[in-house]
Amino acid sequence: MMDEIMRQEERILLNQIAKLTEEGHLAWDCVEYNPIGFLDKDEYSEQSACICQMFQFEAAIGGLPHELELAEYINVPSGKMDLAVTLTRNDEEHFMKIDSILSVELDPYINATPQSIESMAAVRLAKSLVPLAAKTDVVAEAFSWARFINQTGISRTLLNHPLTKLGEKLCSEHRALDFHQAVFDSTYRDKLLAQI
């Protein structure tokens, strides 16, 4: 019961922050970017292989320092999208950390449609912040050292999958915003896949 109350309070707070961000009352600075990359499946955590990109933002909310991490995923080979958000208030006396993963929050995730996720705080934050962050020097600088694949032993099937090829193309062409759009819009993703 207490856990559900805490989760509800976290959802309310994330929704308030998303609203303030959308309305331009809360300005976030993009301070770090992990470029589009391929992660092989993880046997320990049972995570499937995916293509992802991660952004880290900072803002002062109520005079206190906050960090917001956004990680956008497309699973390979399923093509399912996911979004992870971590909001941290870095203050000793008022420390707080909220983790939200779209696939966990959504019920039922398997039948998710773009319309069913549009109103979720994590999605609203990503759609407000990523287009702005994609134009920053932080993102441009990260692409200067980016490697799409940093692991070995990945199966040929995964390496040759069209989604993997798309991720590699978007990474090499420094197209963070196109990857963001491909996460949320399957029609747009199909259009990009047709160009490979």
mmCIF file of C-alpha atoms in Angstrom:
data_model
loop_
_atom_site.group_PDB
_atom_site.id
_atom_site.type_symbol
_atom_site.label_atom_id
_atom_site.label_comp_id
_atom_site.label_asym_id
_atom_site.label_seq_id
_atom_site.Cartn_x
_atom_site.Cartn_y
_atom_site.Cartn_z
ATOM 1 C CA MET A 1 0.000 0.000 0.000
ATOM 2 C CA MET A 2 2.774 2.430 0.983
ATOM 3 C CA ASP A 3 4.725 1.551 -2.190
ATOM 4 C CA GLU A 4 1.709 2.400 -4.343
ATOM 5 C CA ILE A 5 1.286 5.778 -2.585
ATOM 6 C CA MET A 6 4.987 6.556 -3.187
ATOM 7 C CA ARG A 7 4.708 5.562 -6.868
ATOM 8 C CA GLN A 8 1.636 7.763 -7.237
ATOM 9 C CA GLU A 9 3.503 10.735 -5.690
ATOM 10 C CA GLU A 10 6.432 10.121 -8.059
ATOM 11 C CA ARG A 11 4.071 10.072 -11.061
ATOM 12 C CA ILE A 12 2.488 13.357 -9.926
ATOM 13 C CA LEU A 13 5.914 14.995 -9.532
ATOM 14 C CA LEU A 14 7.136 13.761 -12.940
ATOM 15 C CA ASN A 15 3.919 15.043 -14.544
ATOM 16 C CA GLN A 16 4.379 18.469 -12.915
ATOM 17 C CA ILE A 17 7.985 18.635 -14.143
ATOM 18 C CA ALA A 18 6.931 17.540 -17.649
ATOM 19 C CA LYS A 19 4.243 20.264 -17.716
ATOM 20 C CA LEU A 20 6.661 22.987 -16.547
ATOM 21 C CA THR A 21 9.202 21.817 -19.145
ATOM 22 C CA GLU A 22 6.636 21.778 -21.984
ATOM 23 C CA GLU A 23 5.455 25.276 -21.058
ATOM 24 C CA GLY A 24 9.021 26.629 -20.977
ATOM 25 C CA HIS A 25 8.935 27.432 -17.252
ATOM 26 C CA LEU A 26 11.703 24.952 -16.509
ATOM 27 C CA ALA A 27 14.931 25.083 -18.515
ATOM 28 C CA TRP A 28 17.177 22.024 -18.675
ATOM 29 C CA ASP A 29 20.789 22.068 -19.874
ATOM 30 C CA CYS A 30 22.061 19.041 -21.767
ATOM 31 C CA VAL A 31 25.359 18.211 -20.032
ATOM 32 C CA GLU A 32 26.130 14.741 -21.362
ATOM 33 C CA TYR A 33 25.208 12.504 -24.289
ATOM 34 C CA ASN A 34 25.954 8.857 -25.013
ATOM 35 C CA PRO A 35 25.573 8.535 -28.793
ATOM 36 C CA ILE A 36 23.457 5.999 -30.637
ATOM 37 C CA GLY A 37 24.988 2.603 -29.913
ATOM 38 C CA PHE A 38 24.297 -1.111 -30.033
ATOM 39 C CA LEU A 39 24.100 -3.155 -26.825
ATOM 40 C CA ASP A 40 24.091 -6.947 -27.094
ATOM 41 C CA LYS A 41 21.635 -8.992 -25.066
ATOM 42 C CA ASP A 42 22.574 -9.441 -21.414
ATOM 43 C CA GLU A 43 22.126 -12.985 -20.090
ATOM 44 C CA TYR A 44 22.322 -11.850 -16.448
ATOM 45 C CA SER A 45 19.647 -9.162 -16.560
ATOM 46 C CA GLU A 46 17.724 -10.941 -19.340
ATOM 47 C CA GLN A 47 17.755 -7.718 -21.387
ATOM 48 C CA SER A 48 17.387 -8.183 -25.116
ATOM 49 C CA ALA A 49 19.777 -6.585 -27.592
ATOM 50 C CA CYS A 50 18.968 -2.967 -28.388
ATOM 51 C CA ILE A 51 20.028 0.274 -29.989
ATOM 52 C CA CYS A 52 19.981 3.196 -27.590
ATOM 53 C CA GLN A 53 20.996 6.776 -26.933
ATOM 54 C CA MET A 54 21.160 8.555 -23.576
ATOM 55 C CA PHE A 55 20.947 12.194 -22.564
ATOM 56 C CA GLN A 56 21.712 13.789 -19.212
ATOM 57 C CA PHE A 57 20.218 17.151 -18.258
ATOM 58 C CA GLU A 58 20.581 19.486 -15.284
ATOM 59 C CA ALA A 59 18.237 22.137 -13.881
ATOM 60 C CA ALA A 60 17.542 23.984 -10.652
ATOM 61 C CA ILE A 61 14.026 23.282 -9.370
ATOM 62 C CA GLY A 62 12.956 25.264 -6.330
ATOM 63 C CA GLY A 63 16.583 26.298 -5.894
ATOM 64 C CA LEU A 64 17.764 22.676 -5.651
ATOM 65 C CA PRO A 65 19.960 20.896 -8.226
ATOM 66 C CA HIS A 66 18.255 18.174 -10.257
ATOM 67 C CA GLU A 67 19.545 15.724 -12.851
ATOM 68 C CA LEU A 68 17.386 14.069 -15.479
ATOM 69 C CA GLU A 69 18.617 11.094 -17.485
ATOM 70 C CA LEU A 70 16.689 9.957 -20.567
ATOM 71 C CA ALA A 71 17.532 6.702 -22.342
ATOM 72 C CA GLU A 72 15.703 5.810 -25.571
ATOM 73 C CA TYR A 73 15.734 2.202 -26.817
ATOM 74 C CA ILE A 74 14.708 0.139 -29.814
ATOM 75 C CA ASN A 75 14.971 -3.580 -29.098
ATOM 76 C CA VAL A 76 16.533 -5.844 -31.734
ATOM 77 C CA PRO A 77 15.037 -7.889 -33.319
ATOM 78 C CA SER A 78 11.526 -7.188 -31.909
ATOM 79 C CA GLY A 79 11.499 -3.469 -32.752
ATOM 80 C CA LYS A 80 9.765 -2.649 -29.457
ATOM 81 C CA MET A 81 10.609 0.777 -28.114
ATOM 82 C CA ASP A 82 11.330 1.702 -24.527
ATOM 83 C CA LEU A 83 12.227 4.800 -22.557
ATOM 84 C CA ALA A 84 13.919 5.028 -19.169
ATOM 85 C CA VAL A 85 13.904 8.201 -17.076
ATOM 86 C CA THR A 86 15.812 8.861 -13.871
ATOM 87 C CA LEU A 87 15.184 12.080 -11.958
ATOM 88 C CA THR A 88 17.610 12.812 -9.120
ATOM 89 C CA ARG A 89 17.586 15.702 -6.666
ATOM 90 C CA ASN A 90 21.227 16.062 -5.653
ATOM 91 C CA ASP A 91 20.840 17.688 -2.281
ATOM 92 C CA GLU A 92 21.963 15.982 0.946
ATOM 93 C CA GLU A 93 19.014 17.125 3.014
ATOM 94 C CA HIS A 94 16.402 16.647 0.286
ATOM 95 C CA PHE A 95 17.839 13.769 -1.754
ATOM 96 C CA MET A 96 15.360 12.054 -4.067
ATOM 97 C CA LYS A 97 15.616 9.589 -6.926
ATOM 98 C CA ILE A 98 12.804 8.498 -9.221
ATOM 99 C CA ASP A 99 13.269 5.752 -11.823
ATOM 100 C CA SER A 100 10.620 5.259 -14.472
ATOM 101 C CA ILE A 101 10.736 2.732 -17.299
ATOM 102 C CA LEU A 102 7.982 2.981 -19.862
ATOM 103 C CA SER A 103 7.663 -0.778 -20.393
ATOM 104 C CA VAL A 104 7.155 -1.267 -16.640
ATOM 105 C CA GLU A 105 4.742 1.654 -16.229
ATOM 106 C CA LEU A 106 2.617 0.732 -19.232
ATOM 107 C CA ASP A 107 -0.124 -1.816 -18.749
ATOM 108 C CA PRO A 108 -0.321 -3.800 -20.942
ATOM 109 C CA TYR A 109 2.956 -2.849 -22.651
ATOM 110 C CA ILE A 110 2.534 -5.335 -25.492
ATOM 111 C CA ASN A 111 -0.503 -3.484 -26.831
ATOM 112 C CA ALA A 112 0.993 0.000 -26.479
ATOM 113 C CA THR A 113 0.192 2.419 -29.269
ATOM 114 C CA PRO A 114 1.728 5.847 -29.827
ATOM 115 C CA GLN A 115 -1.552 7.382 -28.611
ATOM 116 C CA SER A 116 -1.530 5.376 -25.365
ATOM 117 C CA ILE A 117 1.890 6.654 -24.342
ATOM 118 C CA GLU A 118 1.681 10.302 -25.482
ATOM 119 C CA SER A 119 0.393 11.556 -22.129
ATOM 120 C CA MET A 120 3.019 9.784 -20.008
ATOM 121 C CA ALA A 121 5.476 12.135 -18.265
ATOM 122 C CA ALA A 122 8.584 10.317 -19.515
ATOM 123 C CA VAL A 123 7.431 10.576 -23.143
ATOM 124 C CA ARG A 124 6.458 14.231 -22.759
ATOM 125 C CA LEU A 125 9.888 15.017 -21.280
ATOM 126 C CA ALA A 126 11.698 13.183 -24.084
ATOM 127 C CA LYS A 127 9.642 14.938 -26.759
ATOM 128 C CA SER A 128 10.303 18.347 -25.167
ATOM 129 C CA LEU A 129 14.009 17.940 -24.448
ATOM 130 C CA VAL A 130 15.585 15.682 -27.097
ATOM 131 C CA PRO A 131 14.857 17.953 -30.116
ATOM 132 C CA LEU A 132 16.600 20.836 -28.299
ATOM 133 C CA ALA A 133 19.480 18.698 -27.025
ATOM 134 C CA ALA A 134 20.117 17.225 -30.500
ATOM 135 C CA LYS A 135 21.272 20.690 -31.652
ATOM 136 C CA THR A 136 23.763 21.256 -28.810
ATOM 137 C CA ASP A 137 27.558 21.186 -28.856
ATOM 138 C CA VAL A 138 27.404 18.433 -26.216
ATOM 139 C CA VAL A 139 25.768 16.081 -28.729
ATOM 140 C CA ALA A 140 28.012 17.166 -31.624
ATOM 141 C CA GLU A 141 31.122 16.614 -29.486
ATOM 142 C CA ALA A 142 29.976 13.128 -28.402
ATOM 143 C CA PHE A 143 29.549 12.042 -32.019
ATOM 144 C CA SER A 144 33.176 13.004 -32.678
ATOM 145 C CA TRP A 145 34.346 9.958 -30.667
ATOM 146 C CA ALA A 146 31.305 7.696 -31.061
ATOM 147 C CA ARG A 147 31.550 4.038 -32.056
ATOM 148 C CA PHE A 148 28.283 2.295 -32.798
ATOM 149 C CA ILE A 149 29.475 -1.110 -31.564
ATOM 150 C CA ASN A 150 31.872 -1.461 -28.635
ATOM 151 C CA GLN A 151 31.323 -5.158 -27.893
ATOM 152 C CA THR A 152 32.619 -8.375 -29.424
ATOM 153 C CA GLY A 153 30.953 -11.743 -29.908
ATOM 154 C CA ILE A 154 27.678 -10.349 -31.247
ATOM 155 C CA SER A 155 25.820 -12.817 -33.452
ATOM 156 C CA ARG A 156 25.894 -12.275 -37.210
ATOM 157 C CA THR A 157 22.066 -12.364 -37.196
ATOM 158 C CA LEU A 158 21.905 -9.338 -34.888
ATOM 159 C CA LEU A 159 24.720 -7.502 -36.680
ATOM 160 C CA ASN A 160 22.953 -7.897 -40.042
ATOM 161 C CA HIS A 161 19.467 -7.065 -38.765
ATOM 162 C CA PRO A 162 17.898 -4.052 -40.564
ATOM 163 C CA LEU A 163 17.378 -2.207 -37.237
ATOM 164 C CA THR A 164 21.071 -2.622 -36.389
ATOM 165 C CA LYS A 165 22.009 -1.336 -39.849
ATOM 166 C CA LEU A 166 19.667 1.629 -39.353
ATOM 167 C CA GLY A 167 21.212 2.436 -35.953
ATOM 168 C CA GLU A 168 24.702 2.269 -37.451
ATOM 169 C CA LYS A 169 23.692 4.620 -40.284
ATOM 170 C CA LEU A 170 22.087 7.137 -37.906
ATOM 171 C CA CYS A 171 25.134 7.042 -35.626
ATOM 172 C CA SER A 172 27.623 7.545 -38.467
ATOM 173 C CA GLU A 173 25.534 10.441 -39.813
ATOM 174 C CA HIS A 174 25.129 12.026 -36.337
ATOM 175 C CA ARG A 175 21.325 11.858 -36.513
ATOM 176 C CA ALA A 176 20.255 11.849 -32.854
ATOM 177 C CA LEU A 177 16.911 13.480 -33.623
ATOM 178 C CA ASP A 178 16.054 10.950 -36.340
ATOM 179 C CA PHE A 179 16.750 8.113 -33.898
ATOM 180 C CA HIS A 180 14.514 9.820 -31.307
ATOM 181 C CA GLN A 181 11.707 10.073 -33.873
ATOM 182 C CA ALA A 182 12.209 6.443 -34.941
ATOM 183 C CA VAL A 183 11.755 5.345 -31.307
ATOM 184 C CA PHE A 184 8.306 6.927 -31.051
ATOM 185 C CA ASP A 185 7.010 6.739 -34.612
ATOM 186 C CA SER A 186 7.031 3.318 -36.304
ATOM 187 C CA THR A 187 5.869 4.803 -39.627
ATOM 188 C CA TYR A 188 8.852 7.158 -39.600
ATOM 189 C CA ARG A 189 11.111 4.236 -38.650
ATOM 190 C CA ASP A 190 9.780 2.204 -41.593
ATOM 191 C CA LYS A 191 10.538 5.131 -43.904
ATOM 192 C CA LEU A 192 14.141 5.252 -42.611
ATOM 193 C CA LEU A 193 14.478 1.472 -42.945
ATOM 194 C CA ALA A 194 13.356 1.677 -46.568
ATOM 195 C CA GLN A 195 16.320 3.991 -47.272
ATOM 196 C CA ILE A 196 18.956 1.469 -46.169
#
